[in-house]
Coordinates of C-alpha atoms in Angstrom, one line a residue:
X1159 CA 128.9 160.1 146.3
X1160 CA 125.8 162.0 145.2
X1161 CA 123.4 159.3 146.9
X1162 CA 125.4 159.2 149.8
X1163 CA 125.3 162.6 150.4
X1164 CA 121.8 162.5 149.4
X1165 CA 121.1 159.9 152.5
X1166 CA 123.2 162.1 154.8
X1167 CA 121.2 165.3 154.3
X1168 CA 118.0 163.5 154.6
X1169 CA 119.3 162.3 158.1
X1170 CA 120.5 165.2 159.0
X1171 CA 117.2 167.1 158.2
X1172 CA 115.4 164.3 160.2
X1173 CA 117.6 164.5 163.2
X1174 CA 116.7 168.1 163.1
X1175 CA 113.2 168.1 162.3
X1176 CA 112.8 165.5 165.6
X1177 CA 115.0 168.1 167.5
X1178 CA 112.1 170.7 166.6
X1179 CA 109.2 168.6 167.7
X1180 CA 110.7 167.4 171.1
X1181 CA 111.4 171.5 171.7
X1182 CA 108.2 172.5 171.5
X1183 CA 106.6 169.7 173.2
X1184 CA 108.6 169.8 176.2
X1185 CA 108.8 173.7 176.5
X1186 CA 105.2 173.8 175.8
X1187 CA 104.3 170.9 178.5
X1188 CA 106.9 172.2 181.4
X1189 CA 106.2 175.1 183.6
X1190 CA 105.8 176.0 187.3
X1191 CA 102.5 174.4 187.5
X1192 CA 101.7 170.7 187.8
X1193 CA 99.1 170.4 185.5
X1194 CA 101.5 168.3 183.4
X1195 CA 102.5 166.4 186.6
X1196 CA 99.2 165.2 187.3
X1197 CA 98.3 164.4 183.8
X1198 CA 101.2 161.6 183.8
X1199 CA 101.3 160.6 187.7
X1200 CA 97.5 160.9 188.6
X1201 CA 98.0 158.8 191.3
X1202 CA 99.9 161.7 192.8
X1203 CA 96.9 163.9 193.3
X1204 CA 95.1 160.8 195.0
X1205 CA 97.6 160.1 197.5
X1206 CA 97.9 163.8 198.4
X1207 CA 95.2 163.1 200.9
X1208 CA 97.2 160.6 202.6
X1209 CA 100.0 162.3 203.0
X1210 CA 97.7 165.5 204.4
X1211 CA 96.4 163.1 207.2
X1212 CA 99.6 161.3 208.0
X1213 CA 101.5 164.3 208.6
X1214 CA 98.8 165.8 210.6
X1215 CA 99.0 162.1 212.8
X1216 CA 103.2 163.0 213.0
X1217 CA 102.5 166.3 214.5
X1218 CA 100.0 165.0 217.1
X1219 CA 102.3 161.9 218.1
X1220 CA 105.2 164.2 218.7
X1221 CA 103.2 166.5 220.3
X1222 CA 101.9 163.9 222.5
X1223 CA 105.4 162.4 222.9
X1224 CA 106.9 165.8 224.0
X1225 CA 104.0 166.3 226.5
X1226 CA 104.6 163.1 228.1
X1227 CA 108.3 163.8 228.3
X1228 CA 107.5 166.9 230.3
X1229 CA 104.8 166.1 232.4
X1230 CA 104.4 162.1 232.9
X1231 CA 108.5 160.9 232.8
X1232 CA 109.3 164.1 234.6
X1233 CA 111.3 167.2 233.1
X1234 CA 114.2 166.2 230.9
X1235 CA 117.1 168.5 230.1
X1236 CA 116.4 168.0 226.3
X1237 CA 112.9 168.5 226.6
X1238 CA 111.1 171.6 224.8
X1239 CA 108.8 174.2 226.9
X1240 CA 105.4 172.8 226.9
X1241 CA 104.3 176.3 225.5
X1242 CA 106.5 176.6 222.9
X1243 CA 105.8 172.8 221.7
X1244 CA 102.0 173.6 221.5
X1245 CA 101.9 176.5 219.8
X1246 CA 104.4 175.2 217.3
X1247 CA 102.3 172.1 216.7
X1248 CA 99.4 174.6 216.2
X1249 CA 101.1 176.5 213.7
X1250 CA 102.3 173.8 211.4
X1251 CA 99.2 172.2 211.8
X1252 CA 97.6 174.9 210.3
X1253 CA 100.4 175.0 207.8
X1254 CA 99.9 171.4 206.9
X1255 CA 96.0 171.8 206.4
X1256 CA 96.7 174.9 204.1
X1257 CA 99.8 173.7 202.2
X1258 CA 98.3 173.3 198.9
X1259 CA 97.5 176.5 198.9
X1260 CA 100.9 177.4 200.3
X1261 CA 102.8 175.6 197.6
X1262 CA 100.2 176.8 194.8
X1263 CA 101.3 180.5 195.8
X1264 CA 104.7 179.7 195.5
X1265 CA 104.7 178.0 192.3
X1266 CA 102.6 181.1 191.2
X1267 CA 105.3 183.5 192.1
X1268 CA 107.6 181.0 190.3
X1269 CA 105.6 181.0 187.5
X1270 CA 105.6 184.4 186.9
X1271 CA 109.5 185.0 185.4
X1272 CA 109.1 181.5 183.8
X1273 CA 105.7 182.9 181.9
X1274 CA 107.5 186.0 180.7
X1275 CA 110.4 184.1 179.5
X1276 CA 108.5 181.6 177.4
X1277 CA 106.1 184.4 176.2
X1278 CA 109.6 186.7 175.0
X1279 CA 108.9 187.8 171.6
X1280 CA 111.7 185.6 169.4
X1281 CA 112.4 185.0 166.0
X1282 CA 110.3 181.7 165.0
X1283 CA 112.7 178.9 164.5
X1284 CA 112.6 175.9 162.4
X1285 CA 115.7 173.3 163.4
X1286 CA 115.3 171.8 160.2
X1287 CA 116.6 174.7 158.2
X1288 CA 120.0 174.5 160.3
X1289 CA 121.2 171.6 158.4
X1290 CA 121.1 173.7 154.8
X1291 CA 122.8 176.6 156.6
X1292 CA 125.5 174.4 157.7
X1293 CA 125.8 173.0 154.0
X1294 CA 126.4 176.1 152.9
X1295 CA 128.9 177.4 155.7
X1296 CA 130.6 174.4 155.1
X1297 CA 130.7 174.3 151.2
X1298 CA 132.3 177.7 151.6
X1299 CA 135.2 177.1 153.7
X1300 CA 135.5 173.3 153.1
X1301 CA 136.1 170.6 150.4
X1302 CA 135.1 166.8 150.4
X1303 CA 132.1 165.2 151.7
X1304 CA 130.1 168.3 153.1
X1305 CA 127.2 166.8 154.0
X1306 CA 128.8 164.4 156.0
X1307 CA 130.3 166.8 158.1
X1308 CA 127.0 168.6 158.6
X1309 CA 125.5 165.9 159.6
X1310 CA 128.2 165.0 162.1
X1311 CA 127.5 169.0 163.4
X1312 CA 123.8 168.5 163.5
X1313 CA 124.0 165.3 165.9
X1314 CA 126.4 167.4 168.4
X1315 CA 124.0 170.4 168.1
X1316 CA 121.3 167.9 168.6
X1317 CA 122.3 165.7 171.7
X1318 CA 123.5 168.8 173.7
X1319 CA 120.1 170.6 172.8
X1320 CA 118.6 167.5 173.7
X1321 CA 120.4 167.2 177.0
X1322 CA 119.2 170.6 178.1
X1323 CA 115.8 169.6 177.4
X1324 CA 116.2 166.4 179.4
X1325 CA 117.8 168.3 182.2
X1326 CA 114.5 170.6 182.5
X1327 CA 112.2 167.8 182.2
X1328 CA 114.4 166.2 185.4
X1329 CA 113.6 169.4 187.4
X1330 CA 110.0 169.7 186.5
X1331 CA 109.9 166.1 188.1
X1332 CA 112.1 166.8 190.8
X1333 CA 109.6 169.9 191.6
X1334 CA 106.6 167.4 191.6
X1335 CA 107.9 165.5 193.9
X1336 CA 108.8 168.0 196.3
X1337 CA 104.9 169.9 195.7
X1338 CA 103.2 166.8 196.6
X1339 CA 105.4 165.5 199.2
X1340 CA 105.1 169.2 200.9
X1341 CA 102.7 168.0 203.9
X1342 CA 105.2 165.6 205.3
X1343 CA 108.2 167.8 204.9
X1344 CA 105.9 170.5 206.9
X1345 CA 105.3 167.9 209.3
X1346 CA 108.9 167.8 210.0
X1347 CA 109.0 171.4 211.2
X1348 CA 106.8 170.7 214.3
X1349 CA 109.6 169.0 216.2
X1350 CA 112.8 170.6 217.1
X1351 CA 114.9 167.5 216.3
X1352 CA 113.5 167.7 212.7
X1353 CA 113.4 171.1 212.1
X1354 CA 116.2 170.6 209.9
X1355 CA 114.5 168.4 207.3
X1356 CA 112.0 171.3 206.8
X1357 CA 114.5 174.2 206.5
X1358 CA 116.5 171.6 204.1
X1359 CA 112.8 171.1 202.1
X1360 CA 112.6 174.7 201.8
X1361 CA 116.0 175.1 200.1
X1362 CA 115.3 172.5 198.0
X1363 CA 111.8 173.5 196.4
X1364 CA 113.4 177.2 196.1
X1365 CA 116.5 175.7 194.7
X1366 CA 114.9 173.4 192.0
X1367 CA 111.9 176.3 191.3
X1368 CA 115.0 178.6 190.2
X1369 CA 116.9 176.0 188.2
X1370 CA 114.0 175.2 186.4
X1371 CA 113.3 178.7 185.3
X1372 CA 117.0 179.3 184.4
X1373 CA 116.7 176.2 182.3
X1374 CA 114.1 177.8 180.3
X1375 CA 116.3 181.1 180.3
X1376 CA 119.0 179.0 178.8
X1377 CA 117.2 176.9 176.3
X1378 CA 115.1 180.3 175.2
X1379 CA 118.8 181.9 174.6
X1380 CA 120.0 178.9 173.0
X1381 CA 116.8 179.4 170.3
X1382 CA 117.5 182.7 170.2
X1383 CA 121.1 182.3 169.2
X1384 CA 119.9 179.6 166.5
X1385 CA 117.7 182.1 165.0
X1386 CA 120.5 184.6 164.7
X1387 CA 122.7 182.1 163.1
X1388 CA 119.8 180.9 160.6
X1389 CA 119.1 184.7 159.7
X1390 CA 122.9 185.7 159.2
X1391 CA 124.6 182.2 158.4
X1392 CA 128.0 183.7 156.8
X1393 CA 128.1 186.8 158.8
X1394 CA 130.5 185.1 161.6

């Protein structure tokens, strides 16, 4: 049983070391800026200008079509007031042109609490120490193959924490997609019939930004809990 316990203990330690590496990498790379997204998806930056001009074309096309319905095909019950239509189109053309600055400003506002959360002072935690603490606790309260029980608990802990990290990465990717497709969403706001699409994009963007911040908060709370547990393992 000594050899088996040694192998199981080594496996548990390696699992926690890998979890420590993943935690450091993910939390350091993610954020409310698009630097990591641009590094892994460089085509998004090169195609952003295409979306800008496509969005401008959609707004102008809608403007011409709606004006034609008003003046060329006669006034229709469903047509929008021409003055309101022109004003709305001009406003959204300006929003599309300065879309990058607007979105970056929103990311900076959302990134402020995110940075505060990541920079909050917490005791340094090495997840590799968690297995040795579990061995101490289980050795006190249980008999038998202590290392095997510790390995099972470590794997359960690592899997749930890894899911939190993957969820944070997923939120970041979705936020990046919303950022780089923002011009098309802004173009939808110029037409009365597609204005709900623009409103839905605004809700999705703000929601993903909030969820990304909450993911960082939950991960920090988890790291804090592990740090307190490692400091006082038998005080439970």
